Structures are given as C-alpha cells and as structure tokens.
C-alpha cells in the first residue's frame, strides 16, 4: 500500500527524484522586480514595493490596513503588543500549532492555556473554548479572569491549521461575550476564505506568513491585517522603530521595533501575489486528485476543507489509522524519495510549556498520533 502511495506521488509531481513537502515557485516578475530594487538601490526598508505589497494584500484580503514585518513571528509578537497583552496574562490557544504562536505569547511574558481542536477543522474548537470558560472563568468589571489562577484571560489565538479555516465566527461571538481579544494566526492561510471572508480579517489583528515554504513567499516575512485603520497606523509606527518623521532629526516617541520588511522582500511578494490565485487553484486541484486517489486506499483518510470554507490546502493532510501506521508511513516515504511530516510536536509536550494549563486535548492527542502531511507544492510549470 505504501509503495502505491509513493509511486502515485512521484507520478503526480512528474519526477522520479526526491519530492519535497512544499517548494516555492517563481514563474512571474520576481527577477524583474528584484533587479529594479538593485538598480534603484532601494533594497532595505524604504521603497515602493513595501507600500505596494501592503496595499495589494489589504485589497486582496479585504483588510482596511496591512503592515508588513520581517517574519510571521515578529508580526505575531506585534499583534500581542497591540492587543495589550501583559506579563502573566493568559492567552487561550491550541496545542496543535507551530511553536511561533507560543513563542510570541512568551515574548510578552504571558501564559498559553491550551484548548482542544475540532477534528473537522484541525483548529481551535468553539465548543471546547466555551466549555472551558464556563467552568474556569468569570467576569469582573468587564474583564475575564481564570478562577483557578486568578490571572486575567486577555486573548484567544486560533490558528487556521494547514490553511483550513476554523469556525471563526463562533469564536468571535464567544470572545465578545467574555470580553477577550481575538487574534487570528492566519500564518498558513493566504488565499483561504470562511463564508466568503478572508482569514485574518475577523479579529482585532490577523497575521499571515510569507516564509519560504508558504503558498506565496517573500523569502521570509509576515503581515498584520487590521479592520481598524488607526490601530494599523500605530502598528506601522511601532514596527519602524517608532521614529517621528523629520528630515534629519532622530526622535522616537515609543519603544519601537525593527520589524520592517525590506523592499527587496516586498518586491518578491508583489510578484508572487500576481500569481496567487493560479497557485491556489492548482493546489485545490491537487487536493481533488489526492482525495480521489485516497478513496482507493484502506485505513487512510484524506482531510478535506471544512464546511463553508475555501481552503488554500497549504499542506495536504492524511489521517492514518493509528500511531504505528503513522510512524511506519513516515519512515517508508522518507526512505523512498517522498518528504512527509507529522504534525508539529504538541506544545505541552515541549519542556517550555509542559506546566501550562490544558483542557484534556482529547481530539488534539488523537490527531497528533495520526496526521501526516504529504507533498503539496504548486505543480504549475514544473
């Protein structure tokens, strides 16, 4: 069975050589725009491509304001600051996530509380969040507190796992009822929509990543999405060292951060964005091909986009029957020229977060023992 899968993937990607998990693709104006940066010498944090990329991402996603950063992790950190998360505050999030989510929480000195995910989205479960809050939280003077720890519950950070949107409207309503800020970790979901609205535009702040392995890339980079333009302008100010504009004087009015995306990276992003819809349609076609194929394979389930969603299928997911099958499959495929990966190590299994509160994580643990990511690169012109 595993040999059939390996052969199918090699055929799908039209190669007998090693098949990576997700490789970048450059088929547009990348070289042209990069040459322009070099020719004009605007390769650092000032240049027309920075403004253009922000404006075009805002237009594509429907955000009122977009602010680029040098990485998705930087953007997450800035989102925490803008949500007024303080040291010792608690942040509700999922254990099934990339470590950047929890690293950013830790930069603030806050504490993650891990809540279960839904099997049909792989993302934070509204039902589990509501149950945890009803059991463990209380409102005092309009502020949410954990009754057990006494700490303020300041924010909730769901992630749109592998590009599949969570039930974000339900989470928005719950957070509103409990006076909790919602920050969307949409790092993996450029091109994904929930009920016709782009991910990252539902909460106070949304974050998208443009790392080299994402659907489109700036080499490294991230972006903050806002529906509050004033908050977006503050983000732009803080990420550029909080420097007050002046022809020659160096005056700064806040503790600022050097999180500015260089013009040369933004140029790459502008070129990539021109082909985003082609890439997403190609990835969705690949997902359909996988879906049909895996109906012929016993004890393996291909994960499809949740209800009311248009997913970018950043990384395709199969669900194995148990932990042993997962490990056997990972070993066989990686030994035979096909890169596959399990989901990230669950956050409470890492020593930095093993003491954090969690709600049992029944679905999370079940998925972690079964998820395998399979090759998901765009196949256009390869």
Short mmCIF file of C-alpha atoms in Angstrom, two decimals:
data_model
loop_
_atom_site.label_atom_id
_atom_site.label_comp_id
_atom_site.label_asym_id
_atom_site.label_seq_id
_atom_site.Cartn_x
_atom_site.Cartn_y
_atom_site.Cartn_z
CA UNK A 1 0.00 0.00 0.00
CA UNK A 2 2.72 2.47 0.96
CA UNK A 3 4.57 1.72 -2.27
CA UNK A 4 1.40 2.55 -4.25
CA UNK A 5 1.18 5.93 -2.49
CA UNK A 6 4.85 6.73 -3.13
CA UNK A 7 4.54 5.82 -6.80
CA UNK A 8 1.38 7.91 -7.12
CA UNK A 9 3.07 10.99 -5.61
CA UNK A 10 6.10 10.65 -7.88
CA UNK A 11 3.75 10.43 -10.87
CA UNK A 12 1.69 13.40 -9.65
CA UNK A 13 4.79 15.58 -9.48
CA UNK A 14 6.22 14.13 -12.67
CA UNK A 15 9.56 13.13 -11.20
CA UNK A 16 11.42 10.07 -10.00
CA UNK A 17 13.61 12.27 -7.85
CA UNK A 18 13.01 13.45 -4.30
CA UNK A 19 9.61 15.13 -3.83
CA UNK A 20 9.74 17.97 -1.24
CA UNK A 21 6.87 18.85 1.06
CA UNK A 22 6.32 22.38 -0.24
CA UNK A 23 8.77 24.18 -2.52
CA UNK A 24 8.47 27.81 -3.67
CA UNK A 25 7.71 28.58 -7.30
CA UNK A 26 8.92 31.63 -9.25
CA UNK A 27 7.29 31.95 -12.67
CA UNK A 28 6.41 35.65 -12.86
CA UNK A 29 8.03 39.05 -12.35
CA UNK A 30 10.28 38.09 -9.44
CA UNK A 31 13.59 38.73 -11.23
CA UNK A 32 12.29 41.91 -12.87
CA UNK A 33 11.21 43.44 -9.56
CA UNK A 34 14.37 42.34 -7.74
CA UNK A 35 16.52 43.86 -10.48
CA UNK A 36 14.58 47.11 -10.08
CA UNK A 37 15.38 47.16 -6.36
CA UNK A 38 19.08 46.67 -7.09
CA UNK A 39 19.16 49.20 -9.92
CA UNK A 40 17.49 51.87 -7.78
CA UNK A 41 19.48 50.83 -4.63
CA UNK A 42 16.23 50.62 -2.64
CA UNK A 43 16.89 47.20 -1.16
CA UNK A 44 16.23 47.96 2.52
CA UNK A 45 13.12 49.01 4.43
CA UNK A 46 12.18 52.01 2.28
CA UNK A 47 10.90 51.60 -1.26
CA UNK A 48 7.82 51.50 -3.42
CA UNK A 49 7.36 47.71 -3.22
CA UNK A 50 6.78 47.85 0.56
CA UNK A 51 3.84 50.23 0.15
CA UNK A 52 2.57 48.39 -2.90
CA UNK A 53 2.65 44.99 -1.21
CA UNK A 54 0.78 46.30 1.84
CA UNK A 55 -1.87 47.93 -0.33
CA UNK A 56 -2.34 44.88 -2.55
CA UNK A 57 -2.58 42.43 0.35
CA UNK A 58 -5.12 44.69 2.06
CA UNK A 59 -7.17 44.82 -1.15
CA UNK A 60 -6.97 41.06 -1.70
CA UNK A 61 -7.93 40.11 1.87
CA UNK A 62 -10.46 42.88 2.44
CA UNK A 63 -8.48 44.34 5.34
CA UNK A 64 -8.65 48.09 5.95
CA UNK A 65 -4.91 48.23 6.62
CA UNK A 66 -1.96 45.87 6.22
CA UNK A 67 1.52 46.24 7.71
CA UNK A 68 4.45 44.09 6.61
CA UNK A 69 7.02 42.66 9.00
CA UNK A 70 10.27 40.77 8.57
CA UNK A 71 8.68 37.49 9.75
CA UNK A 72 5.37 35.99 10.75
CA UNK A 73 6.70 35.55 14.28
CA UNK A 74 7.52 39.27 14.50
CA UNK A 75 4.00 40.01 13.30
CA UNK A 76 2.52 37.74 15.99
CA UNK A 77 4.60 39.49 18.65
CA UNK A 78 3.39 42.87 17.46
CA UNK A 79 -0.21 41.60 17.47
CA UNK A 80 0.23 40.65 21.15
CA UNK A 81 1.50 44.12 21.97
CA UNK A 82 -1.36 45.80 20.13
CA UNK A 83 -3.90 43.63 21.98
CA UNK A 84 -2.46 44.96 25.26
CA UNK A 85 -1.44 41.51 26.49
CA UNK A 86 0.67 41.90 29.62
CA UNK A 87 3.08 39.76 31.59
CA UNK A 88 1.23 36.99 33.47
CA UNK A 89 -1.91 37.38 31.36
CA UNK A 90 -3.35 34.18 29.94
CA UNK A 91 -3.96 33.50 26.27
CA UNK A 92 -6.29 30.74 25.09
CA UNK A 93 -4.86 28.88 22.11
CA UNK A 94 -4.41 25.44 20.61
CA UNK A 95 -1.70 22.89 21.39
CA UNK A 96 -1.75 21.73 17.77
CA UNK A 97 0.18 24.65 16.31
CA UNK A 98 3.63 25.70 15.16
CA UNK A 99 5.79 26.94 18.03
CA UNK A 100 5.82 30.53 16.72
CA UNK A 101 2.34 31.05 18.20
CA UNK A 102 3.51 30.21 21.70
CA UNK A 103 6.89 31.87 21.29
CA UNK A 104 5.15 35.16 20.58
CA UNK A 105 2.96 34.72 23.66
CA UNK A 106 6.11 34.07 25.68
CA UNK A 107 7.88 37.20 24.38
CA UNK A 108 5.23 39.19 26.23
CA UNK A 109 5.66 37.10 29.38
CA UNK A 110 2.10 35.82 29.07
CA UNK A 111 0.98 32.22 29.55
CA UNK A 112 -0.74 30.00 26.99
CA UNK A 113 -3.73 27.91 28.05
CA UNK A 114 -4.23 25.01 25.66
CA UNK A 115 -7.75 24.22 24.46
CA UNK A 116 -8.82 21.31 22.25
CA UNK A 117 -9.35 21.45 18.49
CA UNK A 118 -12.18 20.17 16.31
CA UNK A 119 -11.50 17.15 14.13
CA UNK A 120 -13.36 18.67 11.20
CA UNK A 121 -11.23 21.86 11.09
CA UNK A 122 -7.99 20.88 12.90
CA UNK A 123 -8.34 24.27 14.58
CA UNK A 124 -9.49 25.69 17.91
CA UNK A 125 -12.87 24.35 18.94
CA UNK A 126 -15.57 26.92 19.82
CA UNK A 127 -17.38 24.29 21.88
CA UNK A 128 -14.22 23.46 23.85
CA UNK A 129 -13.46 27.16 24.40
CA UNK A 130 -16.99 27.81 25.66
CA UNK A 131 -16.89 24.80 27.99
CA UNK A 132 -13.53 25.84 29.44
CA UNK A 133 -14.68 29.42 30.02
CA UNK A 134 -17.96 28.39 31.65
CA UNK A 135 -16.10 26.07 34.01
CA UNK A 136 -12.97 28.08 34.74
CA UNK A 137 -13.58 31.76 34.01
CA UNK A 138 -15.52 34.67 35.46
CA UNK A 139 -16.13 38.28 34.50
CA UNK A 140 -15.19 41.02 36.98
CA UNK A 141 -15.90 44.61 36.00
CA UNK A 142 -15.86 43.68 32.34
CA UNK A 143 -12.61 41.71 32.48
CA UNK A 144 -12.25 37.94 32.15
CA UNK A 145 -10.29 36.07 34.83
CA UNK A 146 -9.26 32.47 35.33
CA UNK A 147 -10.91 31.47 38.63
CA UNK A 148 -8.19 28.92 39.34
CA UNK A 149 -5.09 31.01 38.70
CA UNK A 150 -6.53 34.47 39.32
CA UNK A 151 -4.86 35.71 36.14
CA UNK A 152 -6.51 37.86 33.51
CA UNK A 153 -7.60 35.97 30.40
CA UNK A 154 -6.73 38.60 27.83
CA UNK A 155 -6.83 36.98 24.41
CA UNK A 156 -7.70 34.00 22.26
CA UNK A 157 -5.49 32.91 19.34
CA UNK A 158 -6.90 30.30 16.97
CA UNK A 159 -4.80 29.09 14.05
CA UNK A 160 -6.15 28.20 10.62
CA UNK A 161 -4.25 24.92 10.56
CA UNK A 162 -2.59 24.00 7.25
CA UNK A 163 -4.71 26.70 5.61
CA UNK A 164 -8.09 25.29 6.69
CA UNK A 165 -10.27 27.96 8.34
CA UNK A 166 -11.60 27.42 11.85
CA UNK A 167 -15.19 28.24 12.83
CA UNK A 168 -14.05 31.78 13.30
CA UNK A 169 -17.45 33.48 13.51
CA UNK A 170 -18.37 31.32 16.51
CA UNK A 171 -15.07 32.18 18.19
CA UNK A 172 -15.66 35.88 17.54
CA UNK A 173 -19.02 35.70 19.33
CA UNK A 174 -17.60 33.79 22.31
CA UNK A 175 -14.71 36.21 22.72
CA UNK A 176 -17.09 39.15 22.57
CA UNK A 177 -19.29 37.66 25.29
CA UNK A 178 -16.27 37.09 27.54
CA UNK A 179 -14.51 40.40 26.74
CA UNK A 180 -11.49 38.61 25.26
CA UNK A 181 -9.46 39.95 22.33
CA UNK A 182 -9.29 37.68 19.26
CA UNK A 183 -6.02 37.46 17.32
CA UNK A 184 -6.01 35.24 14.23
CA UNK A 185 -2.93 33.19 13.48
CA UNK A 186 -3.62 33.02 9.75
CA UNK A 187 0.06 32.35 9.01
CA UNK A 188 -0.69 29.42 6.71
CA UNK A 189 -3.90 30.59 5.09
CA UNK A 190 -3.26 33.24 2.44
CA UNK A 191 -5.99 32.60 -0.13
CA UNK A 192 -8.34 30.87 2.32
CA UNK A 193 -11.86 32.17 2.95
CA UNK A 194 -14.53 31.42 5.56
CA UNK A 195 -18.08 32.18 4.42
CA UNK A 196 -16.64 34.41 1.71
CA UNK A 197 -14.40 36.44 4.04
CA UNK A 198 -10.62 36.08 4.04
CA UNK A 199 -8.98 34.56 7.09
CA UNK A 200 -7.16 37.03 9.29
CA UNK A 201 -9.83 39.73 8.95
CA UNK A 202 -12.27 38.63 11.67
CA UNK A 203 -10.38 39.51 14.84
CA UNK A 204 -8.64 42.52 16.30
CA UNK A 205 -5.49 41.60 14.36
CA UNK A 206 -4.67 38.88 11.86
CA UNK A 207 -1.24 37.58 10.90
CA UNK A 208 -0.13 35.93 7.65
CA UNK A 209 3.30 34.40 6.98
CA UNK A 210 5.32 34.56 3.76
CA UNK A 211 8.08 32.19 4.78
CA UNK A 212 9.81 30.24 2.01
CA UNK A 213 7.53 27.22 2.44
CA UNK A 214 4.22 29.10 2.28
CA UNK A 215 1.77 29.32 -0.64
CA UNK A 216 3.46 32.57 -1.72
CA UNK A 217 6.73 33.78 -0.28
CA UNK A 218 8.80 36.90 0.28
CA UNK A 219 11.75 34.72 1.30
CA UNK A 220 10.93 35.48 4.90
CA UNK A 221 8.21 37.80 6.08
CA UNK A 222 4.80 38.33 7.57
CA UNK A 223 1.97 40.83 7.54
CA UNK A 224 -0.50 42.25 10.04
CA UNK A 225 -4.12 42.72 8.94
CA UNK A 226 -6.43 45.28 10.53
CA UNK A 227 -10.04 46.42 10.19
CA UNK A 228 -9.15 49.34 12.49
CA UNK A 229 -7.07 51.72 10.36
CA UNK A 230 -5.85 53.74 13.35
CA UNK A 231 -4.51 50.60 15.01
CA UNK A 232 -2.84 49.70 11.73
CA UNK A 233 -1.12 53.07 11.57
CA UNK A 234 0.14 52.56 15.12
CA UNK A 235 1.49 49.15 14.09
CA UNK A 236 3.34 50.71 11.16
CA UNK A 237 4.86 53.30 13.51
CA UNK A 238 5.94 50.77 16.13
CA UNK A 239 7.43 48.34 13.60
CA UNK A 240 9.61 51.11 12.16
CA UNK A 241 11.36 51.96 15.45
CA UNK A 242 8.61 54.45 16.42
CA UNK A 243 10.54 57.20 14.65
CA UNK A 244 8.76 60.53 14.34
CA UNK A 245 9.01 61.73 10.72
CA UNK A 246 11.59 64.51 10.27
CA UNK A 247 14.03 65.46 7.54
CA UNK A 248 17.07 64.92 9.77
CA UNK A 249 16.24 64.63 13.48
CA UNK A 250 16.11 61.26 15.26
CA UNK A 251 13.12 61.48 17.59
CA UNK A 252 11.26 58.38 18.81
CA UNK A 253 8.05 58.51 20.85
CA UNK A 254 7.57 54.85 21.87
CA UNK A 255 9.62 51.75 22.48
CA UNK A 256 9.86 50.68 18.84
CA UNK A 257 10.78 47.51 16.99
CA UNK A 258 12.92 46.94 13.91
CA UNK A 259 10.37 44.64 12.32
CA UNK A 260 10.32 46.36 8.91
CA UNK A 261 10.19 44.16 5.83
CA UNK A 262 12.93 45.17 3.34
CA UNK A 263 11.86 46.47 -0.05
CA UNK A 264 13.65 43.59 -1.76
CA UNK A 265 11.46 41.06 0.06
CA UNK A 266 8.31 43.06 -0.66
CA UNK A 267 9.27 43.11 -4.35
CA UNK A 268 9.35 39.32 -4.33
CA UNK A 269 5.95 39.33 -2.60
CA UNK A 270 4.40 41.64 -5.21
CA UNK A 271 5.47 39.28 -7.98
CA UNK A 272 4.24 36.22 -6.09
CA UNK A 273 0.89 37.85 -5.33
CA UNK A 274 0.27 38.32 -9.06
CA UNK A 275 0.10 34.51 -9.36
CA UNK A 276 -1.60 33.72 -6.04
CA UNK A 277 -4.96 32.72 -7.50
CA UNK A 278 -3.26 30.45 -10.04
CA UNK A 279 -1.31 28.82 -7.23
CA UNK A 280 -4.36 28.30 -5.03
CA UNK A 281 -6.42 26.85 -7.88
CA UNK A 282 -3.55 24.49 -8.71
CA UNK A 283 -3.27 23.42 -5.06
CA UNK A 284 -7.01 22.85 -4.86
CA UNK A 285 -6.81 20.72 -8.00
CA UNK A 286 -4.00 18.72 -6.39
CA UNK A 287 -6.18 18.21 -3.32
CA UNK A 288 -9.01 16.89 -5.50
CA UNK A 289 -6.62 14.44 -7.15
CA UNK A 290 -5.40 13.26 -3.76
CA UNK A 291 -8.96 12.96 -2.47
CA UNK A 292 -9.98 10.66 -5.33
CA UNK A 293 -6.82 8.58 -5.01
CA UNK A 294 -7.12 8.01 -1.27
CA UNK A 295 -10.67 6.69 -1.61
CA UNK A 296 -8.93 3.60 -3.03
CA UNK A 297 -6.54 3.23 -0.08
CA UNK A 298 -7.79 1.45 3.03
CA UNK A 299 -7.20 2.84 6.53
CA UNK A 300 -6.10 6.25 5.19
CA UNK A 301 -8.40 9.29 5.11
CA UNK A 302 -7.68 12.44 3.11
CA UNK A 303 -8.64 15.59 5.02
CA UNK A 304 -10.86 17.97 3.03
CA UNK A 305 -11.77 21.60 3.61
CA UNK A 306 -14.34 22.27 6.36
CA UNK A 307 -17.91 23.36 5.65
CA UNK A 308 -18.39 26.95 4.43
CA UNK A 309 -14.70 27.24 3.55
CA UNK A 310 -12.50 27.77 0.54
CA UNK A 311 -9.14 26.46 1.70
CA UNK A 312 -5.78 27.05 0.04
CA UNK A 313 -4.75 23.48 1.03
CA UNK A 314 -1.33 24.80 2.04
CA UNK A 315 -0.26 21.38 3.28
CA UNK A 316 -2.33 18.36 2.38
CA UNK A 317 -3.23 16.09 5.28
CA UNK A 318 -3.94 12.40 5.54
CA UNK A 319 -5.18 10.69 8.69
CA UNK A 320 -3.65 7.28 9.43
CA UNK A 321 -5.46 4.60 11.44
CA UNK A 322 -3.15 4.82 14.48
CA UNK A 323 0.26 5.93 15.77
CA UNK A 324 2.09 2.84 14.49
CA UNK A 325 0.72 3.32 10.97
CA UNK A 326 1.73 6.97 11.11
CA UNK A 327 5.31 6.16 12.10
CA UNK A 328 5.62 3.31 9.61
CA UNK A 329 4.35 5.51 6.80
CA UNK A 330 6.68 8.39 7.71
CA UNK A 331 9.66 6.06 7.68
CA UNK A 332 8.74 4.37 4.40
CA UNK A 333 8.02 7.55 2.45
CA UNK A 334 11.07 9.44 3.65
CA UNK A 335 13.23 6.41 2.82
CA UNK A 336 11.76 6.29 -0.68
CA UNK A 337 12.08 9.81 -2.02
CA UNK A 338 8.90 11.45 -0.72
CA UNK A 339 9.05 14.02 2.06
CA UNK A 340 6.27 13.57 4.61
CA UNK A 341 5.96 15.02 8.08
CA UNK A 342 3.82 14.55 11.20
CA UNK A 343 2.07 17.50 12.77
CA UNK A 344 4.28 19.65 14.97
CA UNK A 345 5.12 18.35 18.45
CA UNK A 346 2.20 19.35 20.65
CA UNK A 347 3.07 22.41 22.70
CA UNK A 348 2.50 20.85 26.18
CA UNK A 349 4.98 18.10 25.24
CA UNK A 350 7.75 20.71 25.00
CA UNK A 351 9.59 21.47 28.22
CA UNK A 352 8.89 25.22 27.93
CA UNK A 353 5.13 24.68 28.03
CA UNK A 354 4.67 21.41 29.91
CA UNK A 355 3.40 23.21 33.02
CA UNK A 356 0.75 25.19 31.16
CA UNK A 357 -2.92 24.57 31.80
CA UNK A 358 -4.79 22.45 29.27
CA UNK A 359 -8.34 21.13 28.93
CA UNK A 360 -7.62 17.46 28.23
CA UNK A 361 -6.91 17.85 24.50
CA UNK A 362 -8.73 14.66 23.51
CA UNK A 363 -9.08 15.49 19.80
CA UNK A 364 -5.65 17.11 19.74
CA UNK A 365 -3.91 13.98 21.02
CA UNK A 366 -5.90 11.76 18.64
CA UNK A 367 -4.92 13.87 15.63
CA UNK A 368 -1.27 14.18 16.65
CA UNK A 369 -0.98 10.38 16.58
CA UNK A 370 -2.43 10.15 13.07
CA UNK A 371 -1.78 13.26 10.96
CA UNK A 372 0.74 13.10 8.14
CA UNK A 373 1.45 15.96 5.74
CA UNK A 374 2.15 14.88 2.16
CA UNK A 375 3.74 16.84 -0.73
CA UNK A 376 1.73 19.95 -1.54
CA UNK A 377 3.84 22.13 -3.84
CA UNK A 378 2.24 24.03 -6.70
CA UNK A 379 2.61 21.83 -9.81
CA UNK A 380 2.37 24.58 -12.44
CA UNK A 381 5.21 24.63 -14.98
CA UNK A 382 7.37 22.17 -13.09
#
